[in-house]
Amino acid sequence: MDFNVKKLASDAGVFFTRAVQFTGEKFGQVEKTELDAHFENLLSRADSTKNWTEKIFRQTEVLLQPNPSTRIEEFLYEKLDRTVPSRPNNGELLGHYMQDAAKDFGPGTPYGSTLIKVGDCERRLGGAQREFLQTSAISFLAPLRNFLEGDWKTISKERRLLENRRLDLDSSKARLKKAKLAESKAAAVPDFQETRPRNYVLSASASAAAHELRVAQTEFDRQAEVTRLLLEGISSTHVNHLRCLHEFVEAQTAYYKQCYLHMQDLQKELGRFPNAFAGNPVLPMASGGSSPQGNATLPPDAASAVETDTLKIEEVQAPATGTRKAKVLYDYDAADTSELSLLADELITVYTVPGMDSDWLVGERGNQKGRVPVTYLELLS
């Protein structure tokens, strides 16, 4: 073991000198070298960038993975440089359960067939979420983490070194000031028996202090320039994070658009089978030809809905009161001639007829008339 006593003593002396200088500054007993306004502005900007980047990074992690246990697990796998095991997310798991339930209830029943459709949609939503999380982790979280764990640590290290150089500089200034003060006092009140040797010693001490000050000033200026260059690089960091932010927004937009399209397709698919909500597969049968067993199981409201379906839509007349305006939320393609196709954002007149399924209304647009699903409308006053 190479144990250098001289170096240890020297480092201890430097540490003690810095501690004395720092303490004196805190109590306002010694002078402190102030940095220029531009440098202080760079320091403040860097601190603000670090603090907000850290908050944005942490909250984005919570947004992408709300489960804290999972976040801790992923963090440990990352630190151990191991691959996180793949597991289904909540959407994929829900879709899997729905499809398994459909097999148990019977895929031919209205509930079972609907579970299959919704389960498939949930699995696709889960897949879209998985892709969004992976894209966001690479394009947004990784650059922020690299800044916090790489660039910022380098900046912090150089700032600590600059602070030490400043303490050394101010200590040198204080020593030179004391040496000159002692020299001036000796010159003002000379001792004729010891004038020459004492003045020589004081002069040599002042010269050494001046040389030490020049060295400390050079080291401080050099370190200040290095730190300044790193702090000015924060502007480049902002540009990089801006690009990453755009990519994050694009990933979010693509994800939500994909979810919207999946749900819109599912809603349209379910909207084509309104009678499935009655919960009885006998509903599509005509009332005049239904079997005794079917009539026995049909509730009165469902029987009225069947009778409404058999009516020709042209024969339905708008009531004198009870009509309302409605705004169409989504495009809708009519499944047959009894339905009315819709365009998003258009206004139509809607009303209901006795015994009609509650999920449907009669819509009118000019001379056109037909059944429209309630879920595609926003009823206005």
CSV table of C-alpha atoms in Angstrom, one decimal, residues 10 28 95 98 120 126 180 204 212 216 226 247 288 306 330 332 364 370:
chain,number,residue,atom,x,y,z
A,10,SER,CA,-1.0,18.6,2.4
A,28,GLY,CA,-19.4,37.6,6.8
A,95,GLY,CA,-59.2,-9.2,-23.1
A,98,MET,CA,-63.3,-11.9,-21.6
A,120,ASP,CA,-60.4,-8.8,-28.9
A,126,GLY,CA,-53.2,-3.5,-24.7
A,180,LYS,CA,1.3,43.1,3.1
A,204,ALA,CA,9.7,37.1,1.3
A,212,GLU,CA,0.5,31.6,-4.5
A,216,ALA,CA,-4.7,30.2,-7.5
A,226,VAL,CA,-14.4,24.7,-18.2
A,247,GLU,CA,-41.4,12.5,-30.4
A,288,GLY,CA,-96.3,-13.4,-35.6
A,306,VAL,CA,-89.9,-6.6,-31.9
A,330,TYR,CA,-69.2,9.9,-35.0
A,332,TYR,CA,-72.3,5.8,-38.8
A,364,GLU,CA,-84.8,12.8,-39.4
A,370,GLY,CA,-84.4,6.1,-40.0
